[in-house]
Short mmCIF file of C-alpha atoms in Angstrom, two decimals:
data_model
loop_
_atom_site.label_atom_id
_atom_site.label_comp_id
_atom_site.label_asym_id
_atom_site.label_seq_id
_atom_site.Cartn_x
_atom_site.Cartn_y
_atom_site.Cartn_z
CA UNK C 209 -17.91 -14.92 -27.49
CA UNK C 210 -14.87 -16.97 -27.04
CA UNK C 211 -14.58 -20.28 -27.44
CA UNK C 212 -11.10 -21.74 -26.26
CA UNK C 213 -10.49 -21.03 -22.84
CA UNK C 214 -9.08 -17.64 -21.70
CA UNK C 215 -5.10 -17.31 -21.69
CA UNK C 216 -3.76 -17.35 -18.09
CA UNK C 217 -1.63 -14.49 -17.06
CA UNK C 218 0.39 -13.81 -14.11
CA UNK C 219 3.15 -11.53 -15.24
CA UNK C 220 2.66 -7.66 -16.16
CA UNK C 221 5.39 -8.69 -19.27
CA UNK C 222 3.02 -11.49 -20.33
CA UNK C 223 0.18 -9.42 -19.90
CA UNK C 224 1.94 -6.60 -22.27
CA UNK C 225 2.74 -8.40 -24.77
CA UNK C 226 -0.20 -9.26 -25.40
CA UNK C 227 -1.39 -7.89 -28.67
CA UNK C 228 -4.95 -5.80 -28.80
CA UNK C 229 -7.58 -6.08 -31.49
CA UNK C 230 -10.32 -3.13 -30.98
CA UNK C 231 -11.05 -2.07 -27.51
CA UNK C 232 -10.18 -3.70 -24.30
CA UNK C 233 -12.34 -4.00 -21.61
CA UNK C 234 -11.53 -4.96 -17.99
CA UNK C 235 -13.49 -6.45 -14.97
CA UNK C 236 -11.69 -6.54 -11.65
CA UNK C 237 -12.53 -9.87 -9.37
CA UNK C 238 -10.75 -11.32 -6.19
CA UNK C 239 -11.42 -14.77 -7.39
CA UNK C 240 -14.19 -16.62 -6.51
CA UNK C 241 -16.37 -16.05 -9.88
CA UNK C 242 -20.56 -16.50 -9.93
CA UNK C 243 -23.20 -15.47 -11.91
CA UNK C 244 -22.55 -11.55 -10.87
CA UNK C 245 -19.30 -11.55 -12.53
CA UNK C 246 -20.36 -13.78 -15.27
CA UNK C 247 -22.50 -10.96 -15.89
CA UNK C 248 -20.01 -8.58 -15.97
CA UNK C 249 -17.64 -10.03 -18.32
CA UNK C 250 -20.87 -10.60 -20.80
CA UNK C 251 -21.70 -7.16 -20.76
CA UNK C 252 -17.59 -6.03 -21.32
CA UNK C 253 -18.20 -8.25 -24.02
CA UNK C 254 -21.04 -6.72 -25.66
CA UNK C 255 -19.87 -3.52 -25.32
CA UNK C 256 -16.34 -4.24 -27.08
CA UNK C 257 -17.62 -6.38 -29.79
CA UNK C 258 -16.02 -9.66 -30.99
CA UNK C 259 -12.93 -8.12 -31.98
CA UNK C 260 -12.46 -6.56 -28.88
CA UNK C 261 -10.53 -7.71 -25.60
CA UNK C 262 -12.10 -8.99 -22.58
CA UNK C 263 -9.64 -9.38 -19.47
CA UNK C 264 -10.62 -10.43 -16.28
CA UNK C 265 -8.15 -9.93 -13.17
CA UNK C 266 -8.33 -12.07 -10.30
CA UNK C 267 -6.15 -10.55 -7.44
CA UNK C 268 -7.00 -10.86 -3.52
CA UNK C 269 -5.76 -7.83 -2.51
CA UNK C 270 -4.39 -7.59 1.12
CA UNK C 271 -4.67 -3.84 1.15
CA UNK C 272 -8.28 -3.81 1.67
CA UNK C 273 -8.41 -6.55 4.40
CA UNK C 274 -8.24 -5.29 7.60
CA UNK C 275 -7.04 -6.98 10.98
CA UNK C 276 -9.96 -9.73 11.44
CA UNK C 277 -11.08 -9.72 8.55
CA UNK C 278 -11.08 -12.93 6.35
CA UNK C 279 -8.43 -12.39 4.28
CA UNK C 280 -6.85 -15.79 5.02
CA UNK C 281 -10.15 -18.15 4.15
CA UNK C 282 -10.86 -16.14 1.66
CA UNK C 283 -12.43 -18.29 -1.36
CA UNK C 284 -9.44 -18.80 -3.90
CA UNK C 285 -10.94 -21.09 -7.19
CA UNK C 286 -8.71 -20.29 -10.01
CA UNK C 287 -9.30 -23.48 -12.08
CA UNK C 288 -13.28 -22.68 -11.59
CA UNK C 289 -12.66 -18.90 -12.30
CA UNK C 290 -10.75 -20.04 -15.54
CA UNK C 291 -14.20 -21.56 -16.73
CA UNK C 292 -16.03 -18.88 -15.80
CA UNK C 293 -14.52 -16.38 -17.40
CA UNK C 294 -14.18 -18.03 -20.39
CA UNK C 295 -17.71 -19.29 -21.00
CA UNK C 296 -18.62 -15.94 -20.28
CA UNK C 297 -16.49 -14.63 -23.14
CA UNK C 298 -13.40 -13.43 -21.27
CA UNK C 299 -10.08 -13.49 -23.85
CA UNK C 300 -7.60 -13.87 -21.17
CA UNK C 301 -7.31 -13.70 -17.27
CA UNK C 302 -4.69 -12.00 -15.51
CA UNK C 303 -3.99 -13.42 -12.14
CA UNK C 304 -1.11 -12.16 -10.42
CA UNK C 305 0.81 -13.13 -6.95
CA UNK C 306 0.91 -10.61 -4.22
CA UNK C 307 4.67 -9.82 -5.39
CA UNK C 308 4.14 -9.22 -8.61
CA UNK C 309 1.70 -6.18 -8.07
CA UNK C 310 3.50 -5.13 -4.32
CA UNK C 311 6.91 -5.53 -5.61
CA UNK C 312 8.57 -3.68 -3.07
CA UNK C 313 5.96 -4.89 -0.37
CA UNK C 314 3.13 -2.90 0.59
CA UNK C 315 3.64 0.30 -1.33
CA UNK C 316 4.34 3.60 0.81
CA UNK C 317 2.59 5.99 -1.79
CA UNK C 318 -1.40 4.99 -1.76
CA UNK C 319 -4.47 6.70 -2.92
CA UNK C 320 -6.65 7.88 -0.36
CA UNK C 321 -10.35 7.68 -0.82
CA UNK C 322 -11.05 11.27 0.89
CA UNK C 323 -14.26 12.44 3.20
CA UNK C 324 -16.23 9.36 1.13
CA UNK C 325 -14.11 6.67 1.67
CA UNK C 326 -14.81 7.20 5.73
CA UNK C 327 -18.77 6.94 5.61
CA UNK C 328 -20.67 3.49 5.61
CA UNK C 329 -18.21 0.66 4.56
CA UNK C 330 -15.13 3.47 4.96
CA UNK C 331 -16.31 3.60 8.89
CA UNK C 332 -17.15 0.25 9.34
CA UNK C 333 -13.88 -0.86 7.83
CA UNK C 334 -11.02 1.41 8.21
CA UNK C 335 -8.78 1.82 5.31
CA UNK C 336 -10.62 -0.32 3.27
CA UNK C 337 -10.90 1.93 0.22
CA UNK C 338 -7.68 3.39 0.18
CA UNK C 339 -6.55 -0.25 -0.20
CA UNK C 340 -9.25 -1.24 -2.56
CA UNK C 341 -8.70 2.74 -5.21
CA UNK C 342 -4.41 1.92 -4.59
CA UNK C 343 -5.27 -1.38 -6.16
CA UNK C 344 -7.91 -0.45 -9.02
CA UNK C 345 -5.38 2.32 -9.97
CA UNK C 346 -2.18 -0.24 -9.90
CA UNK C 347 -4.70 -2.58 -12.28
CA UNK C 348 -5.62 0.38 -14.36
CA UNK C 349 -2.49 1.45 -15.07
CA UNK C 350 -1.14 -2.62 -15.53
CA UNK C 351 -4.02 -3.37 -17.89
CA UNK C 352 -4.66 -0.16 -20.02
CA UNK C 353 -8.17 -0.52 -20.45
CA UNK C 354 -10.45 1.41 -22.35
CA UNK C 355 -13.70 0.79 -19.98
CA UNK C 356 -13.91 -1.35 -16.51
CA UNK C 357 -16.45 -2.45 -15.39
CA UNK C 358 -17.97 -2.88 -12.08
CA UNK C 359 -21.03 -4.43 -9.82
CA UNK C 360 -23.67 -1.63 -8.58
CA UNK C 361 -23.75 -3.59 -5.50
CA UNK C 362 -20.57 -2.39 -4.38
CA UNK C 363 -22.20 0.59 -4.57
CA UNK C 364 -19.96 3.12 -2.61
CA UNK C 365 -16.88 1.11 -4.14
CA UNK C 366 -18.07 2.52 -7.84
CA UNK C 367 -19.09 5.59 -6.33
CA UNK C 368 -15.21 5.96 -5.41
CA UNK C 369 -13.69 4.74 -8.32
CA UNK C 370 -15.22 7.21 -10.98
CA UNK C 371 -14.43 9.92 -8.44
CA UNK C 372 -10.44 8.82 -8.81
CA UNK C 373 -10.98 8.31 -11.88
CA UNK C 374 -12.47 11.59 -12.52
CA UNK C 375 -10.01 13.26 -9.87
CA UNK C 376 -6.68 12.01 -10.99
CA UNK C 377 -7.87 12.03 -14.39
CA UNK C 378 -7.57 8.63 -15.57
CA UNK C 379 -8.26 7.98 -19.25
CA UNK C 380 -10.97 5.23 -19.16
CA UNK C 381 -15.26 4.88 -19.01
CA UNK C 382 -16.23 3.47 -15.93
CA UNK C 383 -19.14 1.10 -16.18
CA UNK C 384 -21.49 0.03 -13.47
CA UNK C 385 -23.67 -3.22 -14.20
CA UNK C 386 -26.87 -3.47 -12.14
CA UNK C 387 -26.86 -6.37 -9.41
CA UNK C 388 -27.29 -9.68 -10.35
CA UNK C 389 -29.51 -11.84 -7.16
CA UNK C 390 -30.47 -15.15 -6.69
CA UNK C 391 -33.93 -16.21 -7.00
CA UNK C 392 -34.83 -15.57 -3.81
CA UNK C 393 -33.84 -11.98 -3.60
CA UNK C 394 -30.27 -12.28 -2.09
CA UNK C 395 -27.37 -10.35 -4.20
CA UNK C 396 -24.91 -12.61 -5.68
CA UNK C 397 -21.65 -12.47 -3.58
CA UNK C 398 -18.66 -14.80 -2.95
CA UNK C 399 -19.01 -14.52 0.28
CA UNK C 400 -22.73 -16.56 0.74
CA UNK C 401 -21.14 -19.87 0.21
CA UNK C 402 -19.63 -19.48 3.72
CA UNK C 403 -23.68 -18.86 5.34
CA UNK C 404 -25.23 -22.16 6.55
CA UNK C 405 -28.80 -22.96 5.72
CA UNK C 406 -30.38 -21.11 8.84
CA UNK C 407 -27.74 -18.19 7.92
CA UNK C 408 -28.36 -17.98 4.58
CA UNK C 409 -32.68 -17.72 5.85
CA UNK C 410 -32.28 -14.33 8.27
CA UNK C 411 -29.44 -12.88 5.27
CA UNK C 412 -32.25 -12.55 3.28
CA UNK C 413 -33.60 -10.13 5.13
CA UNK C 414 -31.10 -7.32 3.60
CA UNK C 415 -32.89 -7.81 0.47
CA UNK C 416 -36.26 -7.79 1.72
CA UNK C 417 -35.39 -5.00 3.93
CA UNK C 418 -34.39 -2.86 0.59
CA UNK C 419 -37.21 -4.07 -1.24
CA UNK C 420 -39.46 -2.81 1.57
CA UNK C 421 -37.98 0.48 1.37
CA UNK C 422 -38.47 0.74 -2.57
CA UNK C 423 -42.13 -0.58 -2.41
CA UNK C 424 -42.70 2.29 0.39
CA UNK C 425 -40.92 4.70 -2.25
CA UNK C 426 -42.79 3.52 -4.87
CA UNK C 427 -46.56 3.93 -2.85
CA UNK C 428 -45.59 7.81 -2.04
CA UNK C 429 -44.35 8.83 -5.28
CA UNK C 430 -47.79 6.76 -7.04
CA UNK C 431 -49.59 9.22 -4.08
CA UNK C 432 -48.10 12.23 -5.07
CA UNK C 433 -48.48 11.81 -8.78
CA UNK C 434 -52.12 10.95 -7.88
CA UNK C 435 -52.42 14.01 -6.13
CA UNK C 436 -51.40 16.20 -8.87
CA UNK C 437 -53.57 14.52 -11.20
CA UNK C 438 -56.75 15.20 -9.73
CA UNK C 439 -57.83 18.52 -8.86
CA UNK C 440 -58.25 19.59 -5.75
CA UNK C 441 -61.21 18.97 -4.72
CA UNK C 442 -63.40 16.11 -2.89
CA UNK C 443 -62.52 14.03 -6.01
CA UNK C 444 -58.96 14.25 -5.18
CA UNK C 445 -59.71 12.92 -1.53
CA UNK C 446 -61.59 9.84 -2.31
CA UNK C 447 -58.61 9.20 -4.99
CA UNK C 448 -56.66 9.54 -2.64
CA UNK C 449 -58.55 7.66 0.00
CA UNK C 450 -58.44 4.89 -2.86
CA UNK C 451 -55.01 4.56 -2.82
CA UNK C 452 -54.97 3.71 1.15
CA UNK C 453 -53.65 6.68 2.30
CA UNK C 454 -56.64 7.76 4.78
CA UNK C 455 -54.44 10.42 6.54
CA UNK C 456 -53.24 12.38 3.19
CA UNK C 457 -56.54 12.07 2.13
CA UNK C 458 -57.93 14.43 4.60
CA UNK C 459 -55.95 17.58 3.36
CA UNK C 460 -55.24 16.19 -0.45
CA UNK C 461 -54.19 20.03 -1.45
CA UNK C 462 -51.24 19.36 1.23
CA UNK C 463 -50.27 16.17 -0.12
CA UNK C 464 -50.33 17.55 -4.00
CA UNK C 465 -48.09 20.70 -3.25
CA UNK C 466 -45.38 19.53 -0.58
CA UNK C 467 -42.33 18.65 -1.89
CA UNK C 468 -41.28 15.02 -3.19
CA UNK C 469 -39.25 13.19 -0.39
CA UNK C 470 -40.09 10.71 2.33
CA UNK C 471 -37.00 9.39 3.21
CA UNK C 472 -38.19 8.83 6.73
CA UNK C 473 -40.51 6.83 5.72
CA UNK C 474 -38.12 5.01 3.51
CA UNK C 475 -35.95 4.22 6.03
CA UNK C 476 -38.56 2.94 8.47
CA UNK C 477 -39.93 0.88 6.30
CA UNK C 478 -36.50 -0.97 5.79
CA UNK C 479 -35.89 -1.02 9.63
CA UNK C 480 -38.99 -3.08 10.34
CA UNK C 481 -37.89 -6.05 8.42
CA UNK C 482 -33.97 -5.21 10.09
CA UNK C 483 -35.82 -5.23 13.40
CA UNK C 484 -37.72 -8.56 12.82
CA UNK C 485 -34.58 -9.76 11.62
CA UNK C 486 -32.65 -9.46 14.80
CA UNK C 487 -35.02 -11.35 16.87
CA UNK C 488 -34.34 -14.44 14.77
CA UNK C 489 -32.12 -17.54 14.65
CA UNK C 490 -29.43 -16.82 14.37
CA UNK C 491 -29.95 -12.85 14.44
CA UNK C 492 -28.62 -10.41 11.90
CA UNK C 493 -26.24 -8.01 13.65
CA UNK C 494 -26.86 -4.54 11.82
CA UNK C 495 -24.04 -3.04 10.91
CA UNK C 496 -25.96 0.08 9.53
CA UNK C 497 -29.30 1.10 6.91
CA UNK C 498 -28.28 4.50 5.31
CA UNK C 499 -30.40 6.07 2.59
CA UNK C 500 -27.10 8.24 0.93
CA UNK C 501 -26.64 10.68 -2.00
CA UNK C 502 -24.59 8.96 -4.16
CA UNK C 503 -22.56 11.73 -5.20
CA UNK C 504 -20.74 11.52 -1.75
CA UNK C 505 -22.68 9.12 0.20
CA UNK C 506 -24.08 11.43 2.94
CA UNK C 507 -27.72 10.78 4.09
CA UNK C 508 -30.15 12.53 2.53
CA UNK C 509 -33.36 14.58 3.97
CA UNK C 510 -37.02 14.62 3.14
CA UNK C 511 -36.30 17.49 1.03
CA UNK C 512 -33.78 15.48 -1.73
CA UNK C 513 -34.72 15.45 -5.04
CA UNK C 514 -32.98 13.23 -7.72
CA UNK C 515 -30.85 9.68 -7.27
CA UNK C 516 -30.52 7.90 -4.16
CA UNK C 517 -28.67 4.92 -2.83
CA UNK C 518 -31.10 2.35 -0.04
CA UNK C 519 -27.73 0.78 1.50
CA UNK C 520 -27.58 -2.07 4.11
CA UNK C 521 -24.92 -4.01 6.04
CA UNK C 522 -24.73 -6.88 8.45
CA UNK C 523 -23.10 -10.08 9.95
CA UNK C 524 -25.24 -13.33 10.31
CA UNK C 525 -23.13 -15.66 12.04
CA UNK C 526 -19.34 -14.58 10.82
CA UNK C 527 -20.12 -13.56 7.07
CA UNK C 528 -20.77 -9.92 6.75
CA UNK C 529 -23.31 -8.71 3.85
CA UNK C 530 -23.58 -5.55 1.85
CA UNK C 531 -26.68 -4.68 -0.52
CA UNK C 532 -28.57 -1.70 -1.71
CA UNK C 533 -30.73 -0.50 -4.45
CA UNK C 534 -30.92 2.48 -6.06
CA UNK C 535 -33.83 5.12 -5.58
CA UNK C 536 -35.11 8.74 -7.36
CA UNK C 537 -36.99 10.72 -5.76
CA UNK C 538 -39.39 13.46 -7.26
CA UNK C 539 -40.08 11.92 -10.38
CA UNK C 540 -42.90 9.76 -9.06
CA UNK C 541 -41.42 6.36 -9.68
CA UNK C 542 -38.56 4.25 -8.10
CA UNK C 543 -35.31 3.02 -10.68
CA UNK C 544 -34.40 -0.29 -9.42
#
């Protein structure tokens, strides 16, 4: 880990002639640094070694902003970020201005995030991710990484960037690093400082909503390995019965041969803690509770088998809140 603090870049020439030792690693911030990206640039710097290079960028990008949205307030806490970055074992931190990566203004050839891109966040916030992939590519190609690094959290957001990447056939290892939450559940974002005390009690409810959904996951799969475990007969019912589930106790031999899913169930499991949620003060405003395949973020069915993405989104007060956890289904346990 570093100990002097991180150089401070703002050119592409100063960032260039910079020279490399081993492999470079890069994690991609708008400012506004916490424990989350901390996190980040720890694990870049595990992953590199000491005689690696860690950079951190720290760019608000306009692109993504859309009209009404709070581009303009913003958090912007470069002198904090500096110190951030470095304890966390950042080598340098690049931190353009607007003109130095839009030259020209906002550039007329952009990537477009596709049939993704417009589900979830891309619906809720139109052209979001074609701003937010036009930028990661411009950063990309600007810092010549070999691996970047990015927050599960932003869940979709990593689920679009190792598509372009994949796509357009970028040459670098994209890296997601689990979510990083507070003690009392709620993800780490640079957006909670603007939630007042009351605010910052009904947000927690996205977290508590996902963790409902994942403790309902976890409950069927347990059932349904339990069910396959014992044979069937009136031993399997009173295991069965055991485990709370009166209703799949009475016809065990359906429970232990129907296909793995329960998304339904998932989902309304979630929605009563949403639902509760909105009745408070001040209420969270869902935005939406999607239970997606994260290969392209359409919901799944009962059916699904393999990974799964529990995503949420809401307003409480002004601030707007994204979260999710990840889910697999079928293999009788949860991945969170």
């Amino acid at each position: 880990m570093t100990t002097t603090p991180p150089a401070l870049l703002r050119t592409a020439d100063e960032l260039h002639a910079r020279v490399r030792h081993g492999r470079r690693a890069v994690v991609m911030t708008m400012g506004a640094l916490h424990e989350g990206h901390a996190t980040l640039v720890r694990t870049a710097r595990d992953l590199v070694g000491p005689d690696g290079d860690v950079v951190v960028t720290v760019f608000v990008n306009p692109l993504q902003f859309g009209a009404g949205e709070d581009l303009d307030r913003y958090p912007r806490t470069l002198d904090a970020d500096l110190g951030i970055a470095g304890r966390a074992g950042a080598d340098a931190v690049f931190a353009p201005a607007v003109d130095e990566v839009y030259p020209g203004g906002e550039p007329q050839v952009r990537v477009t995030a596709g049939p993704m891109g417009e589900r979830l966040e891309g619906a809720s916030r139109p052209g979001h991710f074609d701003g937010m992939l036009t930028v990661v590519a411009k950063l990309l190609h600007l810092t010549r990484p070999d691996l970047a690094l990015y927050g599960q959290k932003d869940a979709q957001q990593l689920a679009l960037i190792r598509r372009m990447v994949r796509d357009l056939n970028f040459g670098v290892e994209i890296v997601g690093v689990p979510t990083v939450r507070e003690e009392d559940g709620l993800a780490l974002s640079s957006r909670n400082r603007y939630l007042s005390t009351r605010e910052r009690r009904t947000a927690l409810a996205l977290s508590q909503a996902l963790f409902a959904g994942l403790d309902r996951h976890a409950a069927q799969e347990a059932l349904r390995a339990r069910a396959r475990e014992v044979p069937a007969t009136h031993a399997r019912a009173e295991a069965l019965s055991a485990l709370g589930e009166s209703r799949a106790a009475a016809d065990a031999h359906a429970v232990a041969t129907s296909a793995p899913g329960g998304a339904t169930a998932v989902r309304a499991a979630a929605h009563l803690v949403l639902d509760d949620a909105a009745r408070a003060d001040p209420p969270l405003e869902l935005d939406y509770l999607a239970l997606v395949d994260p290969s392209d973020f359409t919901e799944i069915g009962d059916d699904h088998t393999g990974e799964a993405v529990l995503a949420v989104a809401a307003r409480v007060g002004a601030t707007r809140l994204i979260d999710n956890v990840p889910l697999t289904f079928g293999t009788f346990g949860a991945a969170s």
